[in-house]
Structure formats: C-alpha cells, structure tokens
C-alpha cells in the first residue's frame, strides 16, 4: 500500500507540489489485503493525518502516514466480525467516531479512544425495523463496538453519509438502498435495484438526491425528499462499481444546446462545460432554492465507472427533476418518447424479456416520459409516426459521443461479458436464474411498485460521454477542483486534468493514459 501526498489529496487544505515517485509511506501486508480507507479531514494538518484502513480479514487499522505511526488495530482477534471490510468512514464532524461495514451485512460504530475487548461481544437490541436491527454492546465498561447494525440480506457493499452528516445511505447485495436517520436510527426510505445487488452509492452536494449503481448495469437517481426513483441511466455494459457527483460542475444554463461530435477536443470541453461561468456548487444551489419562479436552471453533473472499463458522465437536468412544471431554458433538450414505443434498451434490462418490445398492461397510454441528453426537442415533436422518430434518431445521433439506445442494445448483446454482469440475460437463462432469486427476494413483488418502477415508468438518461479509459475494471472515481482521479484493478492511478489545468498537475503515477491526455 502506497500513501502519497499532493496538492489534490485534500489533507488539511495543503497546496504543495507532489513528487509521485516518492510516497510518504509504504506498507506491505501479508495474509490480508487492504480493501478500503478514509482520511479524517476534520483533524488533518500539514504534520499529521488520521487514516483508517479496512482489510479483507475484517480488521481496521488506524495509522498516521505522515508521522509513520500505527496507532491502533481494531478487531485484531476478529472477535467482532471475521468477514471482509467493504467500507469504512469517519462519522462527519467527529474526531474519534468511525463506521465500518462488512460483507456479513453488519455495520459497527467504533470510538478510537476505546478498546475492543478480549472476548466475543454480547449485544442487546436497541431498535428494530423493516430489514434492519441495531444493537448495543453489553459490557461493564465502555468498549468497541458501540453499536452493531444488521442491514438487509447479504453483503453490505457501501454506505455514505449525507453532506450534513445527519443521514446514512447504504446499499446491499440484496439490491436495496436504505436511508437512515443516523442519530435517531430511523429508516427514512428504501429503493430496490432493477436487478441484482447494488454496489455503490453517493449523495448530491445539496443532499437532495442519491445515485446508486450495481449489477443491473444502471445508474439510478433517487429523490431523498420524495423517496422515489426519478430517473435511471443506461450506458454501461457491465456492473457499475463507483458513482460520484462532480461538485465543481453544477452549472446554471442559459445558452443554446451544445453539439457534441465525439472528438477529443469536444470531450475535453464537455467535462468543463459551464465551469468558468459558475460559482461554487452550494451558492448556485442556494440561488436556485431561494427562487420560486425558477428563473435559472440547475444541472447536477455526476459520473460513474464500471467493470466495463468505461467512464460515463451524466447530467441531471430540470426536465427530469421537475417534469410537470414549465421548463426554463436549459442546455439539455428532451426527446419525449411515448410508452407505446419504449427505448429498446429498457427491454434489454428486464430479465426474461425477449429484447424486442414492452407491452403496457392496459390499453391506456401513460404520459410521455422525458429522455435526457437525447435529440433536440423539435426533431421529434414535429413527427407523428414511429418511422419518423426512427429517422430523427438516425439523423441526430452524430451529435453525441454515445450510441443511441437501439444501437447500444445490439452492440451490448454482441460483446457483453456474462461473467461481469447478469443485468441483461436471454430468455433461455431467465427461468433458471429466477429460481435462484426467488429463494431470496422475488423481483415480482417489487417490480412495478414505487420501490422499483419499471423501465418505461421513469425517465431514461443517456450519458453525455461514455469512454473506455482503462484495460481493467475501474474501482475509483474522484472529482476534484482541477482534475478527475480514476484507478483500476491493474493498479494504475490516473489523474485527468480539466481543460486549462494541465500544467498545474503533477506527473501521473503509473498512468495508463498518454502524457498530456485530459478530460
């Protein structure tokens, strides 16, 4: 494990140049592997930083890589949990509390000031709800863990605190997103994946929306306020491993739509779109929230990486967030598709479907749903037949870097790797797969409900960009002010400069991209 310090590491706001050839700390572990980590930004200084590292055997280590000290090892004897640590994070605003998730489906709250004890801990029930229970540790003296959370079925893959630190979102192998009030230990809301487990989760900078990704190859946007799915994004060809919002590119749009030809120069400009004309994310969101007449349009930018080695960028615009209100002038125009001719990709994501069409359960035609980042509005609104829509799609697809959903579905069926994903399966294998899933959670009980709307019931996002950037599965995506950081299972960490910031970045460390490549 290498630990490096740079002007982009965020350690106490330092702005020093980095020498990526000389790590400040290097540690070699035998018999176990580091699986996750988290810095405590609250206590970090130029001379000290608290770093938590989770391991595959269940232990959690607290180290100071600058002082080269190892403070403590938690769950050293594996008496608390023997399973893999899947996520570890400091509790926001705390110098000593941290939360650890395991593949056993349990989460534990620790305090760095307390010991773990020499015997297996005993617990008493504190609170219980639908698919979760919280226990306290029974002991004469205070010891770790302070709390034990049992959430859902199967592994708890990741969790994330809301920006204000009051709520906790977790995703599990049972396919559920669960959002809790962390202090009161109350369940706020839930969501079910379209298929398979959920692997990653993140909050929007203002805490209003949560994005998840997982084994259904989709990114799903969930409204925290309304407790419902408001959009899905289809662009990956395999499991989505990381989702993250770009807090520096939430833009106020008042210009005409920007055409995108797919060239590298346009690719660079697209990532930085609106950044020079905007202030900070929070100030823009405050301006939007303080205005009832909605004179400006806010676009949330988020990204995703997956096992298909691709980076996808998405825009969440007001035509998706507020579909029933008059639209302000936004950058992204909308292609309104009737439910009678749904996108081909929606059928492909439905296990057991024949991949051709989706029939409505009733003869009535549902209200049309918006498709973000699609064709210009006028290209469809002036046509009335299916053939006209198809011709409009064919003529307008060159404006975007990604394929249309129809073309992507055909390509997807050709080169999709079965060992990477089960989100798109043929009708021949669906019966066998359903026999397995029914033993745990029957999808028929949730599909079509508010927990898991059907594909044709929610807007379908298309990525602004979908680009292969690695040779192995991508595992890291971080948006920083002047760059984007990605990493893959091959061990390469790449720093992608935003336009105009190339000269400010340190040299890449084992980067598998050419020198000077930017996004």
Coordinates of N, CA, C and O in Angstrom, one line a residue, residues 264-388:
X264 N -11.9 14.4 -29.4 CA -11.2 14.5 -28.1 C -11.3 15.9 -27.6 O -11.4 16.2 -26.4
X265 N -11.3 16.9 -28.5 CA -11.4 18.3 -28.1 C -12.7 18.6 -27.5 O -12.9 19.3 -26.5
X266 N -13.8 18.1 -28.1 CA -15.1 18.3 -27.6 C -15.3 17.5 -26.3 O -16.0 18.0 -25.4
X267 N -14.6 16.4 -26.2 CA -14.7 15.6 -25.0 C -14.1 16.4 -23.8 O -14.6 16.4 -22.7
X268 N -13.0 17.1 -24.1 CA -12.4 17.9 -23.0 C -13.3 19.1 -22.6 O -13.5 19.4 -21.5
X269 N -13.9 19.7 -23.6 CA -14.8 20.9 -23.4 C -16.0 20.5 -22.6 O -16.5 21.2 -21.8
X270 N -16.6 19.3 -22.9 CA -17.8 18.9 -22.4 C -17.7 18.7 -20.9 O -18.6 19.1 -20.1
X271 N -16.6 18.2 -20.4 CA -16.4 17.9 -19.0 C -16.3 19.3 -18.2 O -16.8 19.4 -17.1
X272 N -15.8 20.3 -18.9 CA -15.7 21.6 -18.2 C -16.8 22.5 -18.5 O -16.7 23.7 -18.2
X273 N -17.9 22.0 -19.1 CA -18.9 22.9 -19.6 C -19.6 23.7 -18.5 O -20.0 23.1 -17.5
X274 N -19.6 25.0 -18.6 CA -20.3 25.8 -17.7 C -19.5 26.2 -16.4 O -19.9 26.9 -15.6
X275 N -18.3 25.6 -16.3 CA -17.5 25.8 -15.1 C -17.0 27.2 -14.9 O -16.9 27.7 -13.8
X276 N -16.5 27.8 -16.1 CA -16.0 29.1 -16.0 C -17.1 30.2 -15.7 O -16.8 31.3 -15.4
X277 N -18.3 29.8 -16.0 CA -19.4 30.8 -15.8 C -20.2 30.6 -14.5 O -21.2 31.2 -14.3
X278 N -19.7 29.7 -13.7 CA -20.4 29.4 -12.5 C -19.5 29.6 -11.2 O -18.3 29.6 -11.3
X279 N -20.2 29.8 -10.1 CA -19.5 29.9 -8.9 C -19.5 28.6 -8.2 O -19.6 27.5 -8.9
X280 N -19.4 28.5 -6.9 CA -19.4 27.2 -6.2 C -20.8 26.5 -6.3 O -21.8 27.1 -6.6
X281 N -20.7 25.2 -6.1 CA -22.0 24.4 -6.2 C -23.0 24.9 -5.2 O -24.2 25.1 -5.5
X282 N -22.6 25.1 -4.0 CA -23.5 25.4 -2.9 C -24.2 26.8 -3.2 O -25.4 27.0 -2.9
X283 N -23.4 27.8 -3.7 CA -24.0 29.1 -3.9 C -25.0 29.0 -5.1 O -26.0 29.7 -5.0
X284 N -24.8 28.2 -6.1 CA -25.7 28.0 -7.2 C -27.0 27.3 -6.7 O -28.1 27.7 -7.1
X285 N -26.8 26.3 -5.9 CA -28.0 25.6 -5.4 C -28.8 26.5 -4.5 O -30.0 26.5 -4.5
X286 N -28.1 27.4 -3.7 CA -28.8 28.3 -2.8 C -29.6 29.3 -3.7 O -30.8 29.7 -3.3
X287 N -29.0 29.7 -4.8 CA -29.8 30.7 -5.7 C -31.0 30.0 -6.2 O -32.0 30.6 -6.3
X288 N -30.8 28.7 -6.6 CA -32.0 28.0 -7.2 C -33.1 27.8 -6.1 O -34.3 28.0 -6.4
X289 N -32.7 27.4 -4.9 CA -33.6 27.1 -3.9 C -34.3 28.3 -3.3 O -35.4 28.2 -2.8
X290 N -33.7 29.5 -3.5 CA -34.3 30.7 -2.9 C -35.2 31.4 -3.9 O -35.8 32.5 -3.6
X291 N -35.5 30.8 -5.0 CA -36.3 31.4 -6.1 C -37.5 30.5 -6.4 O -37.3 29.4 -6.9
X292 N -38.7 31.0 -6.2 CA -39.9 30.2 -6.5 C -40.2 30.2 -8.0 O -40.8 29.3 -8.5
X293 N -39.8 31.3 -8.7 CA -40.2 31.4 -10.1 C -39.2 30.7 -11.0 O -39.5 30.6 -12.2
X294 N -38.2 30.1 -10.5 CA -37.3 29.3 -11.2 C -36.7 30.0 -12.4 O -36.9 29.5 -13.6
X295 N -36.1 31.2 -12.3 CA -35.6 31.8 -13.5 C -34.3 31.2 -14.0 O -33.9 31.5 -15.1
X296 N -33.6 30.4 -13.2 CA -32.4 29.7 -13.7 C -32.6 28.2 -13.7 O -33.5 27.7 -13.0
X297 N -31.7 27.5 -14.3 CA -31.8 26.1 -14.4 C -30.5 25.5 -13.8 O -29.4 25.9 -14.2
X298 N -30.7 24.5 -12.9 CA -29.5 23.9 -12.3 C -29.4 22.5 -12.9 O -30.3 21.7 -13.0
X299 N -28.1 22.2 -13.2 CA -27.8 20.9 -13.8 C -26.8 20.2 -12.8 O -25.8 20.7 -12.5
X300 N -27.2 19.0 -12.3 CA -26.3 18.2 -11.5 C -25.5 17.3 -12.4 O -26.0 16.6 -13.3
X301 N -24.2 17.4 -12.3 CA -23.3 16.5 -13.0 C -22.7 15.4 -12.1 O -22.3 15.7 -11.1
X302 N -22.9 14.2 -12.6 CA -22.3 13.1 -11.9 C -21.6 12.1 -12.8 O -21.9 12.1 -14.0
X303 N -20.8 11.3 -12.3 CA -20.1 10.3 -13.2 C -20.1 8.9 -12.6 O -20.5 8.7 -11.4
X304 N -19.8 7.9 -13.4 CA -19.8 6.5 -13.0 C -18.7 5.8 -13.7 O -18.4 6.1 -14.9
X305 N -18.1 4.8 -13.1 CA -17.2 3.9 -13.7 C -17.6 2.5 -13.4 O -18.2 2.2 -12.4
X306 N -17.1 1.6 -14.2 CA -17.6 0.2 -14.0 C -16.6 -0.9 -14.4 O -15.5 -0.6 -14.9
X307 N -17.1 -2.1 -14.4 CA -16.2 -3.2 -14.8 C -16.1 -3.3 -16.3 O -15.2 -4.1 -16.8
X308 N -16.8 -2.5 -17.0 CA -16.6 -2.4 -18.5 C -15.5 -1.5 -18.8 O -15.3 -1.2 -20.0
X309 N -14.7 -0.9 -17.9 CA -13.6 -0.1 -18.0 C -14.0 1.3 -18.6 O -13.1 2.0 -19.1
X310 N -15.2 1.7 -18.5 CA -15.7 2.9 -19.1 C -16.0 4.0 -18.0 O -16.5 3.6 -16.9
X311 N -15.7 5.2 -18.4 CA -16.2 6.4 -17.6 C -17.4 7.0 -18.3 O -17.3 7.3 -19.5
X312 N -18.5 7.1 -17.6 CA -19.7 7.8 -18.1 C -19.9 9.0 -17.3 O -19.8 9.1 -16.1
X313 N -20.3 10.1 -18.0 CA -20.7 11.4 -17.4 C -22.2 11.6 -17.7 O -22.6 11.4 -18.8
X314 N -22.9 12.1 -16.6 CA -24.3 12.3 -16.8 C -24.7 13.6 -16.3 O -24.1 14.2 -15.4
X315 N -25.8 14.2 -16.9 CA -26.4 15.4 -16.4 C -27.8 15.2 -15.9 O -28.6 14.6 -16.7
X316 N -28.1 15.7 -14.8 CA -29.4 15.6 -14.2 C -30.0 17.0 -14.3 O -29.7 17.8 -13.5
X317 N -30.9 17.2 -15.2 CA -31.4 18.5 -15.5 C -32.9 18.7 -15.0 O -33.5 17.7 -14.6
X318 N -33.4 19.9 -15.1 CA -34.7 20.2 -14.6 C -35.8 19.5 -15.3 O -36.9 19.4 -14.8
X319 N -35.6 19.1 -16.6 CA -36.7 18.4 -17.3 C -36.9 17.0 -16.7 O -38.0 16.4 -16.8
X320 N -35.9 16.6 -15.9 CA -36.0 15.3 -15.2 C -36.5 15.5 -13.8 O -37.3 14.8 -13.3
X321 N -35.9 16.6 -13.2 CA -36.2 16.8 -11.8 C -37.7 17.4 -11.6 O -38.3 17.1 -10.6
X322 N -38.1 18.2 -12.5 CA -39.4 18.8 -12.4 C -40.2 18.6 -13.7 O -40.4 19.5 -14.5
X323 N -40.6 17.3 -14.0 CA -41.2 17.1 -15.4 C -42.6 17.7 -15.6 O -43.0 17.9 -16.7
X324 N -43.3 18.1 -14.5 CA -44.6 18.6 -14.7 C -44.7 20.1 -14.6 O -45.8 20.7 -14.5
X325 N -43.5 20.7 -14.4 CA -43.5 22.2 -14.3 C -43.0 22.8 -15.6 O -42.3 22.1 -16.4
X326 N -43.3 24.0 -15.9 CA -42.8 24.7 -17.1 C -41.3 24.7 -17.1 O -40.7 25.1 -16.1
X327 N -40.7 24.3 -18.2 CA -39.2 24.2 -18.2 C -38.6 25.6 -18.5 O -39.1 26.3 -19.3
X328 N -37.6 25.9 -17.7 CA -36.8 27.0 -18.0 C -35.8 26.7 -19.2 O -35.7 25.5 -19.6
X329 N -35.1 27.6 -19.7 CA -34.3 27.4 -20.9 C -33.0 26.6 -20.4 O -32.1 27.2 -19.8
X330 N -32.9 25.4 -20.7 CA -31.8 24.5 -20.2 C -31.0 24.1 -21.4 O -31.4 24.2 -22.6
X331 N -29.8 23.7 -21.1 CA -28.8 23.2 -22.1 C -29.3 21.9 -22.7 O -29.2 21.7 -23.9
X332 N -29.8 21.0 -21.9 CA -30.2 19.7 -22.5 C -31.7 19.8 -22.9 O -32.6 20.0 -22.1
X333 N -31.9 19.5 -24.2 CA -33.3 19.4 -24.7 C -33.8 18.0 -24.5 O -33.0 17.1 -24.2
X334 N -35.1 17.8 -24.6 CA -35.6 16.5 -24.2 C -36.3 15.8 -25.4 O -37.0 16.5 -26.2
X335 N -36.1 14.6 -25.5 CA -36.8 13.8 -26.5 C -37.9 13.0 -25.8 O -37.7 12.2 -25.0
X336 N -39.2 13.4 -26.1 CA -40.3 12.8 -25.4 C -40.7 11.5 -26.2 O -41.1 11.6 -27.4
X337 N -40.7 10.4 -25.5 CA -41.0 9.1 -26.2 C -42.3 8.6 -25.5 O -42.4 8.5 -24.3
X338 N -43.2 8.2 -26.4 CA -44.4 7.6 -25.9 C -44.2 6.2 -25.3 O -43.3 5.5 -25.8
X339 N -44.9 5.8 -24.4 CA -44.7 4.4 -23.8 C -45.1 3.3 -24.8 O -44.7 2.2 -24.6
X340 N -45.8 3.7 -25.8 CA -46.1 2.6 -26.8 C -45.0 2.2 -27.7 O -45.0 1.2 -28.3
X341 N -43.9 3.1 -27.7 CA -42.7 2.7 -28.4 C -41.5 3.0 -27.5 O -40.8 4.0 -27.7
X342 N -41.3 2.2 -26.4 CA -40.3 2.5 -25.5 C -38.9 2.2 -26.0 O -38.7 1.5 -27.1
X343 N -37.8 2.8 -25.4 CA -36.5 2.5 -25.9 C -36.1 1.1 -25.8 O -36.5 0.3 -24.9
X344 N -35.4 0.6 -26.8 CA -35.1 -0.8 -26.9 C -34.2 -1.2 -25.7 O -34.3 -2.4 -25.3
X345 N -33.4 -0.3 -25.2 CA -32.6 -0.7 -24.1 C -33.3 -1.0 -22.8 O -32.9 -1.7 -22.0
X346 N -34.6 -0.5 -22.7 CA -35.3 -0.8 -21.5 C -35.8 -2.2 -21.5 O -35.9 -2.8 -20.4
X347 N -36.0 -2.8 -22.6 CA -36.4 -4.2 -22.7 C -35.2 -5.1 -22.4 O -35.4 -6.1 -21.8
X348 N -34.0 -4.6 -22.8 CA -32.9 -5.4 -22.6 C -32.5 -5.5 -21.1 O -31.8 -6.5 -20.7
X349 N -32.9 -4.5 -20.4 CA -32.5 -4.6 -18.9 C -33.5 -5.3 -18.1 O -33.3 -5.5 -16.9
X350 N -34.6 -5.8 -18.7 CA -35.6 -6.5 -18.0 C -35.3 -8.0 -18.1 O -35.4 -8.6 -19.1
X351 N -34.9 -8.7 -17.0 CA -34.6 -10.1 -17.0 C -35.8 -10.9 -17.5 O -37.0 -10.7 -17.1
X352 N -35.5 -11.8 -18.5 CA -36.6 -12.6 -19.0 C -37.3 -12.0 -20.2 O -38.2 -12.7 -20.8
X353 N -37.0 -10.8 -20.6 CA -37.7 -10.2 -21.7 C -37.1 -10.7 -23.0 O -36.0 -11.2 -23.0
X354 N -37.8 -10.6 -24.1 CA -37.3 -11.1 -25.4 C -36.5 -10.0 -26.1 O -36.0 -10.3 -27.2
X355 N -36.3 -8.9 -25.5 CA -35.4 -7.9 -26.0 C -36.0 -7.1 -27.2 O -35.3 -6.3 -27.8
X356 N -37.3 -7.2 -27.5 CA -37.9 -6.5 -28.6 C -38.7 -5.4 -28.1 O -38.5 -4.2 -28.4
X357 N -39.9 -5.7 -27.5 CA -40.8 -4.6 -27.1 C -41.3 -4.9 -25.7 O -41.2 -6.0 -25.1
X358 N -41.9 -3.8 -25.1 CA -42.5 -3.9 -23.8 C -44.0 -3.5 -24.0 O -44.3 -2.4 -24.5
X359 N -44.9 -4.4 -23.6 CA -46.3 -4.1 -23.8 C -46.8 -3.5 -22.5 O -46.5 -3.9 -21.4
X360 N -47.7 -2.5 -22.6 CA -48.3 -1.9 -21.5 C -49.4 -2.8 -20.9 O -50.1 -3.5 -21.7
X361 N -49.6 -2.9 -19.6 CA -50.6 -3.8 -19.0 C -52.0 -3.4 -19.3 O -52.9 -4.1 -19.2
X362 N -52.2 -2.1 -19.8 CA -53.5 -1.7 -20.1 C -53.5 -1.0 -21.5 O -52.4 -0.7 -22.0
X363 N -54.7 -0.7 -22.0 CA -54.7 -0.1 -23.3 C -54.5 1.4 -23.3 O -54.3 2.0 -24.3
X364 N -54.6 2.0 -22.1 CA -54.4 3.4 -21.9 C -52.9 3.7 -22.1 O -52.0 3.0 -21.7
X365 N -52.6 4.9 -22.7 CA -51.2 5.3 -22.9 C -50.8 6.2 -21.8 O -51.3 7.2 -21.5
X366 N -49.7 5.7 -21.1 CA -49.2 6.5 -20.0 C -48.7 7.8 -20.5 O -48.3 8.0 -21.7
X367 N -48.6 8.8 -19.6 CA -48.0 10.1 -20.0 C -46.6 9.9 -20.5 O -45.8 9.1 -20.0
X368 N -46.2 10.7 -21.5 CA -44.8 10.6 -22.0 C -43.8 11.0 -21.0 O -44.0 11.8 -20.2
X369 N -42.6 10.3 -21.1 CA -41.5 10.5 -20.2 C -40.4 11.2 -20.9 O -40.1 10.9 -22.0
X370 N -39.7 12.1 -20.2 CA -38.6 12.7 -20.8 C -37.3 11.8 -20.9 O -37.1 11.0 -20.0
X371 N -36.6 12.0 -21.9 CA -35.3 11.3 -22.1 C -34.2 12.4 -22.1 O -34.1 13.2 -23.0
X372 N -33.4 12.4 -21.1 CA -32.3 13.5 -21.0 C -31.2 13.2 -22.0 O -30.9 12.0 -22.3
X373 N -30.5 14.2 -22.4 CA -29.4 14.1 -23.3 C -29.7 13.4 -24.6 O -28.9 12.6 -25.1
X374 N -30.9 13.6 -25.1 CA -31.3 12.9 -26.3 C -31.3 13.9 -27.5 O -30.6 14.9 -27.5
X375 N -32.2 13.7 -28.4 CA -32.3 14.5 -29.6 C -32.9 15.9 -29.3 O -33.6 16.0 -28.3
X376 N -32.6 16.9 -30.1 CA -33.3 18.1 -29.9 C -34.8 17.9 -30.0 O -35.3 17.1 -30.7
X377 N -35.5 18.7 -29.2 CA -37.0 18.5 -29.0 C -37.7 18.6 -30.3 O -38.6 17.8 -30.6
X378 N -37.4 19.6 -31.1 CA -38.1 19.8 -32.4 C -38.0 18.6 -33.3 O -38.8 18.4 -34.2
X379 N -36.9 17.8 -33.2 CA -36.7 16.7 -34.1 C -37.8 15.6 -33.9 O -38.1 14.9 -34.8
X380 N -38.4 15.6 -32.8 CA -39.4 14.5 -32.5 C -40.8 15.1 -32.5 O -41.8 14.5 -32.9
X381 N -40.9 16.3 -31.9 CA -42.3 16.9 -31.7 C -43.0 17.1 -33.0 O -44.2 17.2 -33.1
X382 N -42.2 17.3 -34.1 CA -42.9 17.6 -35.4 C -43.2 16.3 -36.2 O -43.6 16.4 -37.4
X383 N -42.9 15.2 -35.6 CA -43.2 13.9 -36.3 C -44.2 13.1 -35.6 O -44.3 13.2 -34.4
X384 N -45.0 12.3 -36.3 CA -46.1 11.6 -35.6 C -46.0 10.1 -35.7 O -46.6 9.4 -35.0
X385 N -45.2 9.6 -36.6 CA -45.1 8.1 -36.8 C -43.8 7.6 -36.2 O -42.8 8.3 -35.9
X386 N -43.8 6.3 -36.0 CA -42.6 5.6 -35.4 C -41.5 5.7 -36.4 O -40.3 5.9 -36.0
X387 N -41.8 5.6 -37.7 CA -40.7 5.7 -38.7 C -40.0 7.0 -38.7 O -38.8 7.2 -38.9
X388 N -40.8 8.1 -38.5 CA -40.3 9.4 -38.4 C -39.4 9.6 -37.2 O -38.3 10.2 -37.2

